[in-house]
Each structure stands twice: as structure tokens, then as C-alpha cells.
XYZ file of C-alpha atoms in Angstrom:
50
model
C 27.989 -5.066 5.492
C 24.698 -4.091 3.567
C 21.654 -2.982 5.699
C 19.051 -2.541 3.005
C 15.364 -2.499 3.878
C 13.413 -5.419 1.629
C 9.412 -4.613 3.476
C 8.193 -1.445 5.198
C 5.090 -1.903 6.290
C 3.046 1.165 7.358
C 0.445 0.511 9.958
C -2.338 2.958 10.145
C -5.799 3.037 12.234
C -9.152 3.122 11.463
C -10.468 5.765 9.082
C -7.046 7.018 8.542
C -7.245 10.707 6.621
C -4.132 10.176 5.115
C -5.034 7.091 3.220
C -8.394 8.323 2.359
C -6.757 11.652 1.281
C -4.292 9.554 -1.142
C -7.346 7.096 -2.570
C -9.681 10.373 -3.114
C -6.737 12.487 -4.763
C -8.167 15.246 -2.586
C -6.673 18.584 -1.204
C -5.963 18.379 2.758
C -4.545 20.634 5.311
C -0.984 20.093 6.741
C 1.490 17.804 5.725
C -0.933 15.106 5.058
C -0.482 15.344 1.358
C 3.414 14.417 2.258
C 1.937 11.124 2.373
C 0.832 10.750 -0.645
C 3.750 9.705 -2.884
C 4.561 7.078 -0.299
C 1.044 5.752 -0.013
C 0.326 5.792 -3.785
C 1.784 2.686 -5.024
C 0.037 0.588 -2.454
C -3.008 2.346 -3.454
C -2.599 1.961 -7.118
C -1.568 -1.994 -6.152
C -4.950 -2.168 -4.154
C -7.214 -1.472 -7.465
C -10.631 -0.159 -7.679
C -12.158 -2.333 -5.279
C -10.048 -1.215 -2.354
């Protein structure tokens, strides 16, 4: 029996630093940059009017 995940929703909080850093593509301290790769497809899909 396969239990593949079809949808994964990530909920952030207002003014999320990890999301903002991904959008801006800036260097950040600590582990926040580890979230760039998973967030980038959503940022790209949102387009320039995000």
C-alpha cells in the first residue's frame, strides 16, 4: 500500500523571514537558508505580484 503525499501545505506567520528571504534571494543567518529550496517553487509560481 502506497502512502504518497499528494499535497503538502506550509503555513507561515505574518512577515515570515524565511519566505521574505526566499523572495529577495538574500543571504540570511542560521538555518533559514535551508528553506529556500522547498519554498522556491511556490515563490516562482506566485510571480512578480506576490
